[in-house]
Coordinates of C-alpha atoms and ligand atoms in Angstrom, one line a residue:
M17 CA 5.5 12.0 25.7
M18 CA 6.8 8.5 26.9
R19 CA 10.5 8.1 26.5
P20 CA 12.1 4.9 25.4
S21 CA 13.5 2.9 28.5
G22 CA 14.6 -0.4 29.2
T23 CA 11.3 -2.0 28.6
T24 CA 10.6 -0.2 25.4
R25 CA 9.5 -2.4 22.3
L26 CA 11.0 -1.6 19.1
A27 CA 9.6 -1.6 15.6
G28 CA 10.9 0.1 12.4
V29 CA 11.0 0.6 8.6
I30 CA 13.8 -0.7 6.4
G31 CA 14.5 0.4 3.0
D32 CA 16.6 2.9 1.0
P33 CA 15.9 5.6 0.9
V34 CA 13.9 5.7 4.0
R35 CA 14.8 8.9 5.9
H36 CA 11.7 10.7 4.0
S37 CA 9.5 7.9 5.4
L38 CA 6.2 8.9 7.1
S39 CA 5.9 5.5 8.8
P40 CA 7.5 6.9 12.1
A41 CA 5.2 9.6 12.5
L42 CA 2.3 7.3 11.9
H43 CA 3.1 4.6 14.1
N44 CA 4.5 6.7 17.0
A45 CA 1.4 8.7 17.0
G46 CA -0.6 5.5 17.3
F47 CA 1.7 4.2 20.3
A48 CA 1.5 7.6 22.0
H49 CA -2.5 7.7 21.6
L50 CA -2.8 4.4 23.2
G51 CA 0.0 5.0 25.9
L52 CA 2.0 2.1 24.6
D53 CA 5.5 1.5 25.6
W54 CA 6.7 1.1 22.1
T55 CA 8.8 3.3 19.7
Y56 CA 9.4 3.2 15.8
V57 CA 12.5 4.3 13.9
A58 CA 13.5 4.5 10.4
L59 CA 16.6 2.0 9.5
E60 CA 18.4 2.6 6.2
V61 CA 19.1 -0.9 4.8
P62 CA 20.4 -0.8 1.0
A63 CA 19.5 -3.4 -1.6
G64 CA 21.2 -6.8 -0.7
G65 CA 20.7 -6.2 3.0
G66 CA 17.4 -7.7 3.5
A67 CA 18.2 -11.1 4.8
A68 CA 20.7 -9.5 7.2
A69 CA 18.0 -7.1 8.4
V70 CA 15.6 -10.1 9.2
A71 CA 18.5 -11.9 11.2
A72 CA 18.9 -8.8 13.0
M73 CA 15.3 -8.5 13.9
R74 CA 15.5 -12.0 15.1
A75 CA 18.8 -11.4 17.1
L76 CA 17.7 -8.1 18.6
G77 CA 14.3 -9.1 19.4
I78 CA 12.7 -6.2 17.4
D79 CA 8.9 -6.9 17.6
G80 CA 7.9 -5.5 14.0
L81 CA 9.4 -4.3 10.8
S82 CA 7.8 -2.5 7.8
V83 CA 9.6 -3.1 4.6
T84 CA 9.9 -0.7 1.8
M85 CA 11.9 -0.4 -1.5
P86 CA 14.1 -2.1 -2.6
L87 CA 13.8 -4.9 0.0
K88 CA 10.1 -6.3 -0.3
A89 CA 11.1 -9.4 -2.5
E90 CA 14.4 -10.2 -0.6
V91 CA 12.8 -10.0 2.8
A92 CA 10.2 -12.4 1.5
D93 CA 12.9 -15.0 0.8
A94 CA 14.2 -14.4 4.3
C95 CA 11.1 -14.9 6.3
D96 CA 10.3 -18.2 8.0
E97 CA 6.9 -18.2 6.7
L98 CA 4.5 -16.0 4.5
S99 CA 0.9 -15.0 4.5
P100 CA -1.2 -15.9 1.5
A101 CA -1.1 -12.2 0.1
A102 CA 2.7 -11.9 0.6
A103 CA 3.2 -15.3 -1.0
M104 CA 1.1 -14.4 -4.0
L105 CA 2.8 -11.2 -4.5
G106 CA 6.4 -12.4 -3.6
A107 CA 6.6 -9.2 -1.7
V108 CA 6.6 -8.5 1.9
N109 CA 6.0 -4.9 3.6
C110 CA 5.7 -6.2 7.1
V111 CA 7.4 -8.8 9.3
R112 CA 5.7 -9.8 12.6
R113 CA 6.7 -12.5 15.1
S114 CA 4.7 -15.5 16.0
G115 CA 6.8 -17.2 18.9
D116 CA 10.3 -17.8 17.4
R117 CA 9.1 -17.6 13.9
L118 CA 9.1 -14.3 11.6
I119 CA 6.1 -14.1 9.4
G120 CA 6.2 -11.9 6.3
E121 CA 3.0 -10.1 5.6
N122 CA 1.8 -7.8 2.8
T123 CA -0.8 -5.0 4.0
D124 CA -0.7 -2.8 0.8
G125 CA -3.8 -4.3 -0.8
V126 CA -5.9 -4.3 2.4
G127 CA -4.6 -0.9 3.2
F128 CA -5.6 0.4 -0.3
V129 CA -9.3 -1.2 0.0
N130 CA -9.5 0.2 3.6
S131 CA -8.8 3.7 2.4
L132 CA -11.6 3.3 -0.4
R133 CA -14.1 2.4 2.3
S134 CA -13.1 4.9 5.0
Q135 CA -12.1 7.9 3.0
A136 CA -14.4 7.7 -0.1
G137 CA -17.4 5.6 1.3
V138 CA -16.8 3.2 -1.7
E139 CA -17.5 -0.5 -1.5
P140 CA -15.4 -2.3 -4.2
V141 CA -17.6 -5.2 -4.8
G142 CA -19.3 -5.2 -8.3
K143 CA -17.4 -2.1 -9.4
H144 CA -15.1 -1.8 -12.5
A145 CA -11.6 -0.5 -11.9
V146 CA -8.7 0.4 -14.3
V147 CA -5.3 0.2 -12.9
L148 CA -2.7 2.2 -14.3
G149 CA 0.7 0.5 -14.0
A150 CA 1.7 -3.1 -13.5
G151 CA 4.7 -2.8 -10.7
G152 CA 4.6 -3.7 -7.0
A153 CA 1.9 -1.4 -5.9
A154 CA -0.4 -2.2 -9.0
R155 CA -0.1 -5.8 -8.4
A156 CA -1.1 -5.5 -4.7
V157 CA -4.2 -3.3 -5.6
V158 CA -5.1 -5.7 -8.4
V159 CA -5.1 -8.6 -6.0
A160 CA -7.1 -6.8 -3.3
L161 CA -9.6 -5.4 -5.7
V162 CA -10.2 -8.8 -7.5
S163 CA -10.5 -10.5 -4.1
E164 CA -13.2 -8.0 -3.1
G165 CA -15.2 -8.7 -6.2
T166 CA -14.1 -5.9 -8.4
S167 CA -13.5 -6.4 -12.1
V168 CA -10.2 -5.0 -13.1
T169 CA -8.6 -3.6 -16.4
I170 CA -4.9 -3.2 -16.1
V171 CA -3.3 -0.6 -18.4
N172 CA 0.5 -0.5 -18.8
R173 CA 3.1 0.8 -21.2
S174 CA 4.8 -2.5 -21.3
I175 CA 2.7 -5.6 -21.8
E176 CA 4.4 -8.3 -20.2
P177 CA 4.2 -6.9 -16.8
A178 CA 0.7 -6.2 -17.4
M179 CA -0.1 -9.8 -18.5
R180 CA 1.7 -11.1 -15.3
A181 CA -0.2 -8.8 -13.2
A182 CA -3.5 -10.0 -14.8
E183 CA -2.5 -13.8 -14.2
L184 CA -1.8 -12.9 -10.7
G185 CA -5.4 -11.2 -10.5
K186 CA -6.8 -14.5 -11.8
T187 CA -5.2 -16.6 -9.4
A188 CA -6.3 -14.2 -6.6
A189 CA -9.9 -14.4 -7.8
L190 CA -9.8 -18.3 -7.6
A191 CA -8.2 -18.0 -4.2
A192 CA -10.8 -15.8 -2.9
G193 CA -13.6 -18.0 -4.3
V194 CA -15.0 -15.3 -6.9
G195 CA -13.6 -17.5 -9.7
S196 CA -14.5 -17.3 -13.2
S197 CA -17.2 -14.7 -12.8
M198 CA -14.6 -12.2 -12.1
S199 CA -13.0 -10.3 -15.2
V200 CA -9.4 -9.4 -14.9
M201 CA -7.8 -8.3 -18.1
V202 CA -5.1 -6.3 -19.9
G203 CA -6.6 -3.3 -21.8
A204 CA -6.1 0.0 -23.6
P205 CA -6.2 3.5 -22.0
G206 CA -9.5 4.0 -23.5
A207 CA -10.9 1.7 -20.9
V208 CA -10.8 4.3 -18.4
R209 CA -13.8 6.0 -19.8
D210 CA -16.1 3.1 -18.6
A211 CA -14.3 2.6 -15.3
D212 CA -15.9 3.4 -11.8
L213 CA -12.6 3.5 -10.2
V214 CA -9.2 4.8 -11.9
V215 CA -6.1 4.0 -9.8
N216 CA -2.8 5.6 -10.8
A217 CA -0.1 2.9 -9.7
T218 CA 2.7 4.5 -12.0
P219 CA 5.1 7.2 -10.6
L220 CA 3.7 9.7 -13.2
G221 CA 3.0 12.9 -11.2
M222 CA 5.6 12.9 -8.8
H223 CA 7.6 15.5 -10.8
G224 CA 6.3 18.6 -12.3
S225 CA 7.8 17.5 -15.8
D226 CA 6.0 14.3 -15.7
P227 CA 3.2 13.5 -18.6
L228 CA -0.3 12.6 -17.4
P229 CA -0.8 8.8 -16.9
V230 CA -4.1 9.2 -18.8
E231 CA -5.8 11.3 -21.2
P232 CA -7.9 13.9 -19.3
E233 CA -10.9 13.6 -21.4
L234 CA -11.5 10.1 -20.2
L235 CA -12.1 11.3 -16.6
H236 CA -15.6 12.3 -15.7
G237 CA -18.1 12.8 -12.8
G238 CA -19.3 9.6 -11.1
Q239 CA -15.6 8.1 -11.1
L240 CA -13.4 7.8 -8.0
V241 CA -9.9 8.7 -9.1
V242 CA -7.1 7.5 -6.8
D243 CA -3.5 8.4 -6.9
L244 CA -1.2 6.1 -5.1
I245 CA 1.3 9.0 -5.0
Y246 CA 1.3 11.2 -1.8
T247 CA 3.8 13.6 -2.5
P248 CA 2.8 16.1 -4.0
A249 CA -0.6 15.8 -2.1
V250 CA -2.3 16.9 -5.3
T251 CA -1.1 15.3 -8.6
P252 CA -2.0 16.8 -11.9
I253 CA -4.4 13.6 -12.5
L254 CA -6.1 14.5 -9.2
E255 CA -6.4 18.1 -10.3
I256 CA -8.0 17.3 -13.7
A257 CA -10.2 14.6 -12.0
D258 CA -11.5 17.2 -9.7
E259 CA -12.2 19.6 -12.4
A260 CA -14.1 16.8 -14.1
G261 CA -16.4 16.4 -11.3
A262 CA -14.8 13.0 -10.1
Q263 CA -14.2 12.2 -6.6
T264 CA -10.4 12.0 -5.7
L265 CA -8.1 10.4 -3.2
N266 CA -4.3 10.6 -3.0
G267 CA -2.0 7.7 -1.6
T268 CA -1.7 8.9 2.0
G269 CA -5.0 7.0 2.9
M270 CA -3.4 3.7 1.6
L271 CA -0.3 4.5 3.5
L272 CA -2.3 5.0 6.7
F273 CA -4.4 2.0 6.5
Q274 CA -1.5 -0.4 5.4
A275 CA 0.4 0.9 8.5
A276 CA -2.8 0.6 10.6
E277 CA -2.9 -3.4 9.8
Q278 CA 0.7 -3.6 10.7
F279 CA 0.1 -1.8 14.0
K280 CA -2.7 -4.2 14.8
M281 CA -0.5 -7.4 13.9
W282 CA 2.3 -6.2 16.2
T283 CA 0.5 -4.7 19.3
G284 CA -2.9 -6.8 19.2
R285 CA -4.6 -3.4 19.5
D286 CA -6.7 -1.7 16.9
A287 CA -4.9 1.1 15.4
P288 CA -6.2 4.5 16.4
T289 CA -6.4 5.7 12.6
R290 CA -7.8 9.0 13.6
A291 CA -4.7 10.0 15.8
M292 CA -2.3 8.4 13.1
G293 CA -4.1 10.1 10.2
A294 CA -3.7 13.4 12.0
A295 CA 0.0 12.9 12.2
V296 CA 0.2 13.0 8.4
G297 CA -2.4 15.6 7.7
L298 CA -5.4 13.1 7.2
D299 CA -8.7 13.8 8.8
I300 CA -10.2 10.3 9.3
A301 CA -13.7 9.9 11.0
G302 CA -14.0 7.6 14.0
Ligands
LIG402 P1 7.3 0.0 -9.6 O1 8.5 0.5 -10.2 O2 7.2 -1.4 -9.2 O3 6.2 0.1 -11.0 C1 6.1 1.2 -11.8 C2 5.1 1.1 -12.7 O4 4.7 2.3 -13.4 C3 5.3 0.0 -14.0 O5 4.2 -0.5 -14.3 C4 6.0 1.0 -14.9 O6 5.7 0.5 -16.2 C5 5.1 2.3 -14.7 N1 5.8 3.3 -15.1 C6 7.0 3.9 -14.6 N2 7.4 5.1 -15.3 C7 6.5 5.2 -16.4 C8 6.4 6.1 -17.3 N3 7.4 7.0 -17.5 N4 5.5 6.1 -18.2 C9 4.6 5.0 -18.0 N5 4.6 4.1 -17.1 C10 5.4 4.2 -16.3 O7 6.7 1.1 -8.6 P2 5.8 0.7 -7.5 O8 4.8 -0.2 -8.0 O9 6.5 0.4 -6.4 O10 5.2 2.3 -7.2 C11 4.3 3.1 -8.1 C12 3.7 4.1 -7.4 O11 3.0 4.0 -6.3 C13 4.7 5.0 -6.8 O12 4.6 6.5 -7.3 C14 5.0 4.8 -5.4 O13 5.3 5.9 -4.7 C15 3.4 4.6 -5.2 N6 3.3 3.7 -3.9 C16 2.3 4.3 -3.0 C17 2.1 3.6 -1.9 C18 1.1 4.0 -1.0 O14 1.2 3.4 0.2 N7 0.5 5.1 -1.0 C19 2.7 2.1 -1.7 C20 3.6 1.7 -2.7 C21 3.9 2.5 -3.9 P3 6.7 -0.8 -16.9 O15 6.0 -2.0 -16.3 O16 6.4 -0.5 -18.4 O17 8.0 -0.4 -16.3

């Protein structure tokens, strides 16, 4: 294993909590696989510290930052420039350098779509998805799916966030040129029955005592059910979906593929997804 030296380039994840993060394992496996003189660390930065962390990135010459809860919005305000996805979502999960400028990116949506393609062999165009939840992860998924030509129904316990997510989806449809032909709406839980793709973007399933995010009888064969949660690896909704004959995926793939996009932005090299996936227990072809 290559040890850090005077020439080692540095990347890391900022957030709070961050010590449990799988990102160091993912990125360091990628650096090692390609023999790159880079290292990736976890840096605990509490809420309110996002702007100072971006200033530190600039001052210290850090080459890349991943950004997680609760800093995604405040880091967006502190970057010199935002990618279209980060600007639309008002959330940054990755900062990269471009000369002297720090560019805020958001790779969550592309990571989600790439995990569908690579792990489930599912092409999102023309599909109908139900997204359960309307928080930060749900919004990234909605924007990415709509941009790929998927029609989306958002189901959430509170109406206002769902309406805002649907508006964002409509803006994304226009920006992607899929325009008014694309359907993005707020719906009721029963919409799950007619969905090709069901995405749990709520935290329900992280704890044993959580209720299911959806009525079990709405799940059936022919569907792909994705839970964005990756701990535990098999949540109750995935267990029930599997029993019902649906295809299932947990959130580890999204985590891997959003990291892969960041890796490429920082290093200029295609991410070795097989080696990176193996570091977090995923068997990725290629
Ligand atoms: P947010 O807090 O931004 O949003 C949570 C959403 O879930 C909201 O819509 C909220 O509804 C809903 N919700 C929360 N609690 C309940 C409940 N008890 N019953 C019904 N609905 C509920 O969280 P994030 O969007 O950041 O994260 C959501 C999930 O996605 C988490 O499990 C997170 O770990 C996972 N995630 C996975 C990633 C990956 O790479 N795999 C990346 C990012 C997130 P309301 O609007 O009514 O409050």
